[in-house]
PDB file of C-alpha atoms in Angstrom:
ATOM      1  CA  ASP A  82      17.848  10.712  -3.099  1.00 69.00           C
ATOM      2  CA  THR A  83      14.168  10.232  -2.289  1.00 74.00           C
ATOM      3  CA  ALA A  84      12.564   7.780  -4.714  1.00 94.00           C
ATOM      4  CA  VAL A  85       8.943   8.948  -4.346  1.00 97.00           C
ATOM      5  CA  SER A  86       8.479  12.366  -2.796  1.00 96.00           C
ATOM      6  CA  GLN A  87       5.271  14.086  -1.830  1.00 97.00           C
ATOM      7  CA  THR A  88       4.587  17.668  -0.847  1.00 97.00           C
ATOM      8  CA  PRO A  89       3.369  18.912   1.488  1.00 97.00           C
ATOM      9  CA  LYS A  90       3.813  16.424   4.314  1.00 97.00           C
ATOM     10  CA  TYR A  91       1.081  18.077   6.364  1.00 97.00           C
ATOM     11  CA  LEU A  92      -1.894  20.068   5.139  1.00 98.00           C
ATOM     12  CA  VAL A  93      -4.505  21.671   7.387  1.00 98.00           C
ATOM     13  CA  THR A  94      -7.320  23.483   5.656  1.00 97.00           C
ATOM     14  CA  GLN A  95     -10.899  24.577   6.083  1.00 97.00           C
ATOM     15  CA  MET A  96     -13.963  22.905   4.642  1.00 97.00           C
ATOM     16  CA  GLY A  97     -14.826  24.124   1.187  1.00 97.00           C
ATOM     17  CA  ASN A  98     -11.270  24.981   0.192  1.00 98.00           C
ATOM     18  CA  ASP A  99      -9.440  23.576  -2.836  1.00 98.00           C
ATOM     19  CA  LYS A 100      -6.003  22.044  -2.319  1.00 98.00           C
ATOM     20  CA  SER A 101      -3.366  20.117  -4.234  1.00 98.00           C
ATOM     21  CA  ILE A 102      -0.835  17.475  -3.278  1.00 98.00           C
ATOM     22  CA  LYS A 103       2.195  16.924  -5.469  1.00 98.00           C
ATOM     23  CA  CYS A 104       4.098  13.721  -6.124  1.00 97.00           C
ATOM     24  CA  GLU A 105       7.306  13.073  -7.992  1.00 97.00           C
ATOM     25  CA  GLN A 106       9.252   9.860  -8.570  1.00 97.00           C
ATOM     26  CA  ASN A 107      12.819   9.616  -9.812  1.00 96.00           C
ATOM     27  CA  LEU A 108      12.767   5.851 -10.401  1.00 95.00           C
ATOM     28  CA  GLY A 109      11.790   5.972 -14.063  1.00 94.00           C
ATOM     29  CA  HIS A 110       8.636   3.967 -13.319  1.00 93.00           C
ATOM     30  CA  ASP A 111       5.802   3.981 -15.836  1.00 90.00           C
ATOM     31  CA  THR A 112       2.902   3.729 -13.405  1.00 91.00           C
ATOM     32  CA  MET A 113       1.951   5.992 -10.508  1.00 93.00           C
ATOM     33  CA  TYR A 114      -0.841   5.705  -7.961  1.00 94.00           C
ATOM     34  CA  TRP A 115      -2.716   7.577  -5.292  1.00 95.00           C
ATOM     35  CA  TYR A 116      -3.814   5.699  -2.178  1.00 95.00           C
ATOM     36  CA  LYS A 117      -5.857   6.952   0.751  1.00 96.00           C
ATOM     37  CA  GLN A 118      -5.273   5.699   4.306  1.00 95.00           C
ATOM     38  CA  ASP A 119      -8.184   6.475   6.586  1.00 91.00           C
ATOM     39  CA  SER A 120      -8.285   6.828  10.345  1.00 84.00           C
ATOM     40  CA  LYS A 121      -8.593   3.054  10.708  1.00 82.00           C
ATOM     41  CA  LYS A 122      -5.288   2.705   8.821  1.00 82.00           C
ATOM     42  CA  PHE A 123      -6.984   1.038   5.850  1.00 87.00           C
ATOM     43  CA  LEU A 124      -5.140   1.749   2.584  1.00 92.00           C
ATOM     44  CA  LYS A 125      -7.336   2.052  -0.484  1.00 92.00           C
ATOM     45  CA  ILE A 126      -6.468   2.643  -4.133  1.00 91.00           C
ATOM     46  CA  MET A 127      -7.853   5.852  -5.614  1.00 92.00           C
ATOM     47  CA  PHE A 128      -6.194   6.367  -8.976  1.00 89.00           C
ATOM     48  CA  SER A 129      -3.579   4.861 -11.222  1.00 89.00           C
ATOM     49  CA  TYR A 130      -1.776   6.515 -14.113  1.00 88.00           C
ATOM     50  CA  ASN A 131       0.341   4.711 -16.678  1.00 85.00           C
ATOM     51  CA  ASN A 132       2.629   6.948 -18.684  1.00 77.00           C
ATOM     52  CA  LYS A 133       0.394   9.995 -18.131  1.00 75.00           C
ATOM     53  CA  GLU A 134      -2.809   8.106 -18.931  1.00 79.00           C
ATOM     54  CA  LEU A 135      -5.498   7.420 -16.318  1.00 81.00           C
ATOM     55  CA  ILE A 136      -6.120   3.696 -16.101  1.00 76.00           C
ATOM     56  CA  ILE A 137      -7.816   3.231 -12.729  1.00 72.00           C
ATOM     57  CA  ASN A 138     -10.381   5.439 -11.066  1.00 73.00           C
ATOM     58  CA  GLU A 139     -11.869   3.701  -8.068  1.00 74.00           C
ATOM     59  CA  THR A 140     -15.220   5.098  -6.916  1.00 77.00           C
ATOM     60  CA  VAL A 141     -13.685   8.398  -5.922  1.00 87.00           C
ATOM     61  CA  PRO A 142     -15.850  11.565  -5.784  1.00 90.00           C
ATOM     62  CA  ASN A 143     -15.505  13.915  -8.737  1.00 91.00           C
ATOM     63  CA  ARG A 144     -14.045  16.486  -6.364  1.00 95.00           C
ATOM     64  CA  PHE A 145     -10.780  14.528  -6.614  1.00 94.00           C
ATOM     65  CA  SER A 146      -8.907  15.033  -9.848  1.00 92.00           C
ATOM     66  CA  PRO A 147      -5.495  13.586 -10.591  1.00 92.00           C
ATOM     67  CA  LYS A 148      -3.201  15.264 -13.078  1.00 92.00           C
ATOM     68  CA  SER A 149      -0.065  13.809 -14.607  1.00 92.00           C
ATOM     69  CA  PRO A 150       1.973  16.435 -16.473  1.00 91.00           C
ATOM     70  CA  ASP A 151       4.655  13.849 -17.268  1.00 91.00           C
ATOM     71  CA  LYS A 152       5.619  10.307 -16.386  1.00 90.00           C
ATOM     72  CA  ALA A 153       7.485  11.354 -13.261  1.00 94.00           C
ATOM     73  CA  HIS A 154       4.739  13.451 -11.702  1.00 95.00           C
ATOM     74  CA  LEU A 155       1.228  12.736 -10.458  1.00 95.00           C
ATOM     75  CA  ASN A 156      -0.597  15.472  -8.610  1.00 96.00           C
ATOM     76  CA  LEU A 157      -3.888  15.243  -6.752  1.00 96.00           C
ATOM     77  CA  HIS A 158      -6.250  18.189  -6.719  1.00 96.00           C
ATOM     78  CA  ILE A 159      -9.197  18.204  -4.335  1.00 97.00           C
ATOM     79  CA  ASN A 160     -12.071  20.652  -4.690  1.00 97.00           C
ATOM     80  CA  SER A 161     -14.563  21.694  -2.033  1.00 97.00           C
ATOM     81  CA  LEU A 162     -12.860  19.809   0.760  1.00 97.00           C
ATOM     82  CA  GLU A 163     -15.071  17.971   3.255  1.00 97.00           C
ATOM     83  CA  LEU A 164     -14.383  16.761   6.783  1.00 96.00           C
ATOM     84  CA  GLY A 165     -14.438  13.173   5.531  1.00 94.00           C
ATOM     85  CA  ASP A 166     -11.508  13.883   3.238  1.00 96.00           C
ATOM     86  CA  SER A 167      -9.219  13.998   6.269  1.00 97.00           C
ATOM     87  CA  ALA A 168      -6.774  11.136   5.833  1.00 97.00           C
ATOM     88  CA  VAL A 169      -3.220  10.346   4.834  1.00 97.00           C
ATOM     89  CA  TYR A 170      -2.707  10.285   1.082  1.00 98.00           C
ATOM     90  CA  PHE A 171       0.111   8.182  -0.338  1.00 98.00           C
ATOM     91  CA  CYS A 172       1.626   8.379  -3.754  1.00 97.00           C
ATOM     92  CA  ALA A 173       3.250   5.231  -5.134  1.00 96.00           C
ATOM     93  CA  SER A 174       4.955   4.077  -8.285  1.00 95.00           C
ATOM     94  CA  SER A 175       5.848   0.797  -9.945  1.00 92.00           C
ATOM     95  CA  GLN A 176       7.568  -0.457 -13.053  1.00 89.00           C
ATOM     96  CA  ASP A 177       6.523  -4.061 -12.765  1.00 83.00           C
ATOM     97  CA  GLY A 178       4.684  -4.253  -9.473  1.00 83.00           C
ATOM     98  CA  ARG A 179       4.132  -7.979  -9.826  1.00 82.00           C
ATOM     99  CA  THR A 180       7.855  -8.603  -9.882  1.00 84.00           C
ATOM    100  CA  TYR A 181       9.456  -5.794  -7.921  1.00 87.00           C
ATOM    101  CA  GLY A 182       6.680  -4.468  -5.747  1.00 91.00           C
ATOM    102  CA  TYR A 183       5.556  -0.887  -5.376  1.00 94.00           C
ATOM    103  CA  THR A 184       7.416   2.119  -3.969  1.00 96.00           C
ATOM    104  CA  PHE A 185       5.482   4.494  -1.734  1.00 97.00           C
ATOM    105  CA  GLY A 186       6.054   8.086  -0.691  1.00 97.00           C
ATOM    106  CA  SER A 187       5.984   9.169   2.944  1.00 96.00           C
ATOM    107  CA  GLY A 188       2.424  10.419   2.736  1.00 97.00           C
ATOM    108  CA  THR A 189       0.554  13.706   3.078  1.00 98.00           C
ATOM    109  CA  ARG A 190      -1.584  14.074   6.178  1.00 97.00           C
ATOM    110  CA  LEU A 191      -4.612  16.132   5.204  1.00 98.00           C
ATOM    111  CA  THR A 192      -6.753  17.566   7.998  1.00 97.00           C
ATOM    112  CA  VAL A 193      -9.961  19.370   7.093  1.00 97.00           C
ATOM    113  CA  VAL A 194     -11.397  21.545   9.859  1.00 97.00           C
TER     114      VAL A 194
ATOM    115  CA  SER B  43     -16.949  -9.010  -2.468  1.00 70.00           C
ATOM    116  CA  GLN B  44     -13.196  -9.538  -2.276  1.00 71.00           C
ATOM    117  CA  LYS B  45     -11.827  -9.407   1.212  1.00 83.00           C
ATOM    118  CA  ILE B  46      -8.385  -9.527   2.811  1.00 90.00           C
ATOM    119  CA  GLU B  47      -8.154 -10.198   6.520  1.00 91.00           C
ATOM    120  CA  GLN B  48      -5.155 -10.007   8.767  1.00 92.00           C
ATOM    121  CA  ASN B  49      -6.354 -11.849  11.776  1.00 79.00           C
ATOM    122  CA  SER B  50      -4.550  -9.992  14.511  1.00 82.00           C
ATOM    123  CA  GLU B  51      -4.563  -6.246  14.814  1.00 87.00           C
ATOM    124  CA  ALA B  52      -1.706  -6.471  17.270  1.00 93.00           C
ATOM    125  CA  LEU B  53       0.926  -9.048  18.118  1.00 94.00           C
ATOM    126  CA  ASN B  54       3.334  -8.780  21.039  1.00 96.00           C
ATOM    127  CA  ILE B  55       6.344 -11.053  21.269  1.00 96.00           C
ATOM    128  CA  GLN B  56       9.690 -11.223  23.029  1.00 97.00           C
ATOM    129  CA  GLU B  57      12.981 -10.545  21.342  1.00 97.00           C
ATOM    130  CA  GLY B  58      14.505 -13.633  19.791  1.00 97.00           C
ATOM    131  CA  LYS B  59      11.183 -15.379  19.187  1.00 97.00           C
ATOM    132  CA  THR B  60       9.574 -16.001  15.805  1.00 97.00           C
ATOM    133  CA  ALA B  61       6.688 -13.730  14.883  1.00 97.00           C
ATOM    134  CA  THR B  62       4.011 -15.281  12.674  1.00 97.00           C
ATOM    135  CA  LEU B  63       1.449 -13.060  10.983  1.00 97.00           C
ATOM    136  CA  THR B  64      -1.557 -14.366   9.079  1.00 96.00           C
ATOM    137  CA  CYS B  65      -3.301 -13.071   5.976  1.00 95.00           C
ATOM    138  CA  ASN B  66      -6.493 -14.645   4.671  1.00 95.00           C
ATOM    139  CA  TYR B  67      -8.454 -13.686   1.607  1.00 92.00           C
ATOM    140  CA  THR B  68     -11.870 -14.563   0.213  1.00 87.00           C
ATOM    141  CA  ASN B  69     -13.675 -14.310  -3.105  1.00 80.00           C
ATOM    142  CA  TYR B  70     -10.433 -13.868  -4.940  1.00 78.00           C
ATOM    143  CA  SER B  71      -7.732 -15.917  -6.628  1.00 77.00           C
ATOM    144  CA  PRO B  72      -4.656 -13.702  -6.700  1.00 80.00           C
ATOM    145  CA  ALA B  73      -1.666 -14.570  -8.807  1.00 80.00           C
ATOM    146  CA  TYR B  74       0.619 -12.644  -6.449  1.00 88.00           C
ATOM    147  CA  LEU B  75       0.712 -11.712  -2.819  1.00 92.00           C
ATOM    148  CA  GLN B  76       2.973  -9.084  -1.270  1.00 95.00           C
ATOM    149  CA  TRP B  77       4.010  -8.053   2.223  1.00 97.00           C
ATOM    150  CA  TYR B  78       4.873  -4.525   3.252  1.00 98.00           C
ATOM    151  CA  ARG B  79       6.173  -2.897   6.410  1.00 98.00           C
ATOM    152  CA  GLN B  80       4.824   0.451   7.560  1.00 97.00           C
ATOM    153  CA  ASP B  81       6.376   2.524  10.320  1.00 97.00           C
ATOM    154  CA  PRO B  82       4.443   5.386  11.998  1.00 94.00           C
ATOM    155  CA  GLY B  83       4.343   8.477   9.794  1.00 93.00           C
ATOM    156  CA  ARG B  84       5.891   6.642   6.858  1.00 95.00           C
ATOM    157  CA  GLY B  85       4.704   4.958   3.693  1.00 96.00           C
ATOM    158  CA  PRO B  86       4.610   1.181   3.240  1.00 97.00           C
ATOM    159  CA  VAL B  87       7.915  -0.416   2.278  1.00 97.00           C
ATOM    160  CA  PHE B  88       7.986  -3.495   0.053  1.00 96.00           C
ATOM    161  CA  LEU B  89       9.402  -6.601   1.735  1.00 97.00           C
ATOM    162  CA  LEU B  90       8.550  -9.753  -0.173  1.00 95.00           C
ATOM    163  CA  LEU B  91       6.452 -10.986  -3.052  1.00 94.00           C
ATOM    164  CA  ILE B  92       5.267 -14.543  -3.615  1.00 94.00           C
ATOM    165  CA  ARG B  93       3.560 -15.991  -6.674  1.00 92.00           C
ATOM    166  CA  GLU B  94       0.705 -18.482  -6.682  1.00 88.00           C
ATOM    167  CA  ASN B  95       2.963 -21.293  -7.917  1.00 90.00           C
ATOM    168  CA  GLU B  96       5.473 -20.710  -5.092  1.00 92.00           C
ATOM    169  CA  LYS B  97       4.900 -22.302  -1.715  1.00 88.00           C
ATOM    170  CA  GLU B  98       7.534 -20.378   0.180  1.00 95.00           C
ATOM    171  CA  LYS B  99       9.868 -17.407  -0.209  1.00 96.00           C
ATOM    172  CA  ARG B 100      12.716 -16.319   2.055  1.00 96.00           C
ATOM    173  CA  LYS B 101      14.714 -13.148   2.510  1.00 95.00           C
ATOM    174  CA  GLU B 102      17.179 -13.007   5.380  1.00 96.00           C
ATOM    175  CA  ARG B 103      15.092 -13.449   8.564  1.00 97.00           C
ATOM    176  CA  LEU B 104      11.796 -13.210   6.685  1.00 98.00           C
ATOM    177  CA  LYS B 105       9.778 -16.101   5.304  1.00 98.00           C
ATOM    178  CA  VAL B 106       6.466 -16.012   3.467  1.00 98.00           C
ATOM    179  CA  THR B 107       4.231 -18.945   2.591  1.00 96.00           C
ATOM    180  CA  PHE B 108       1.307 -18.939   0.205  1.00 94.00           C
ATOM    181  CA  ASP B 109      -1.405 -21.598   0.327  1.00 92.00           C
ATOM    182  CA  THR B 110      -3.895 -21.034  -2.486  1.00 89.00           C
ATOM    183  CA  THR B 111      -6.078 -23.900  -1.264  1.00 91.00           C
ATOM    184  CA  LEU B 112      -6.476 -22.412   2.195  1.00 92.00           C
ATOM    185  CA  LYS B 113      -6.417 -18.893   0.672  1.00 92.00           C
ATOM    186  CA  GLN B 114      -3.843 -17.920   3.229  1.00 94.00           C
ATOM    187  CA  SER B 115      -0.374 -16.462   3.535  1.00 95.00           C
ATOM    188  CA  LEU B 116       1.833 -16.661   6.601  1.00 97.00           C
ATOM    189  CA  PHE B 117       4.606 -14.144   7.241  1.00 97.00           C
ATOM    190  CA  HIS B 118       7.368 -15.148   9.635  1.00 98.00           C
ATOM    191  CA  ILE B 119      10.126 -13.078  11.208  1.00 98.00           C
ATOM    192  CA  THR B 120      12.690 -15.287  12.904  1.00 98.00           C
ATOM    193  CA  ALA B 121      14.989 -14.124  15.715  1.00 98.00           C
ATOM    194  CA  SER B 122      12.842 -11.019  16.073  1.00 98.00           C
ATOM    195  CA  GLN B 123      14.364  -7.762  17.261  1.00 97.00           C
ATOM    196  CA  PRO B 124      12.835  -4.580  18.722  1.00 97.00           C
ATOM    197  CA  ALA B 125      13.688  -2.893  15.401  1.00 98.00           C
ATOM    198  CA  ASP B 126      11.165  -5.231  13.735  1.00 98.00           C
ATOM    199  CA  SER B 127       8.353  -3.462  15.593  1.00 98.00           C
ATOM    200  CA  ALA B 128       6.076  -1.981  12.925  1.00 97.00           C
ATOM    201  CA  THR B 129       2.795  -2.587  11.120  1.00 97.00           C
ATOM    202  CA  TYR B 130       2.937  -5.335   8.514  1.00 97.00           C
ATOM    203  CA  LEU B 131       0.537  -5.211   5.599  1.00 97.00           C
ATOM    204  CA  CYS B 132      -0.571  -8.025   3.359  1.00 96.00           C
ATOM    205  CA  ALA B 133      -1.480  -6.960  -0.186  1.00 94.00           C
ATOM    206  CA  LEU B 134      -2.928  -8.693  -3.206  1.00 91.00           C
ATOM    207  CA  ASP B 135      -2.309  -7.575  -6.745  1.00 81.00           C
ATOM    208  CA  ARG B 136      -5.668  -7.222  -8.382  1.00 77.00           C
ATOM    209  CA  ASP B 137      -6.686  -6.461 -11.953  1.00 71.00           C
ATOM    210  CA  LEU B 138      -9.061  -3.537 -11.785  1.00 64.00           C
ATOM    211  CA  ASN B 139      -9.487  -3.370 -15.531  1.00 63.00           C
ATOM    212  CA  GLN B 140      -7.745  -4.740 -18.581  1.00 57.00           C
ATOM    213  CA  ALA B 141      -5.080  -2.061 -18.550  1.00 59.00           C
ATOM    214  CA  GLY B 142      -4.379  -1.694 -14.866  1.00 68.00           C
ATOM    215  CA  THR B 143      -3.494  -3.467 -11.674  1.00 75.00           C
ATOM    216  CA  ALA B 144      -3.221  -2.161  -8.173  1.00 81.00           C
ATOM    217  CA  LEU B 145      -2.570  -3.391  -4.688  1.00 87.00           C
ATOM    218  CA  ILE B 146      -5.470  -4.203  -2.410  1.00 88.00           C
ATOM    219  CA  PHE B 147      -4.343  -4.106   1.232  1.00 93.00           C
ATOM    220  CA  GLY B 148      -5.357  -5.780   4.442  1.00 93.00           C
ATOM    221  CA  LYS B 149      -5.657  -3.612   7.547  1.00 93.00           C
ATOM    222  CA  GLY B 150      -2.322  -4.728   8.870  1.00 95.00           C
ATOM    223  CA  THR B 151      -0.942  -6.326  12.004  1.00 96.00           C
ATOM    224  CA  THR B 152       1.051  -4.161  14.394  1.00 96.00           C
ATOM    225  CA  LEU B 153       3.979  -6.130  15.759  1.00 97.00           C
ATOM    226  CA  SER B 154       5.684  -5.126  18.998  1.00 97.00           C
ATOM    227  CA  VAL B 155       8.920  -6.864  19.925  1.00 98.00           C
ATOM    228  CA  SER B 156      10.023  -6.313  23.489  1.00 97.00           C
ATOM    229  CA  SER B 157      13.589  -6.745  24.711  1.00 92.00           C
TER     230      SER B 157
END
């Protein structure tokens, strides 16, 4: 059983398109996150949701909108895709990250052409 | 601004030796520090967590130290094996607002263990 699963694993799309990435966790965790890993492999927090409520939104363009339909799901919708959005996007979850760490998905590689 | 630096981008060692990776941070006083392993095409995997009041933590062949005076953590893999080859990420748990925390990562050190 995959703990944190993301779909799709790869996404190639043209500039200007709108796309979504889905994330689901079966760990019963209260908090879910989206991270972006750029071409230099630097991982940066984008959003955090706690029990369906947005609690962190780190200087991310308005074109990115997270949606959490329930505690187990956190989707990322991106409007008007730009070349600079090309990156690997990771979903993660935690129950008590300061005690047990965080669990990451395998990532979605987004390529904007 | 807060900064996390992992001094070496790459570290090459021979099988059986001890690998030592360094993580330094500035402008920050974290209560917790975590280490993750990331393999190509995969997400980071949690390895160890150490609190500010702990000097050292061990798990099997892994050892982490945390020196809040030096603002440094060392990550050791003893009796290294080729299967330990991966990128190792240092991460600090940071309060981004009163309700939330998140991990802030260093860029990672890619370890290659040759047989």
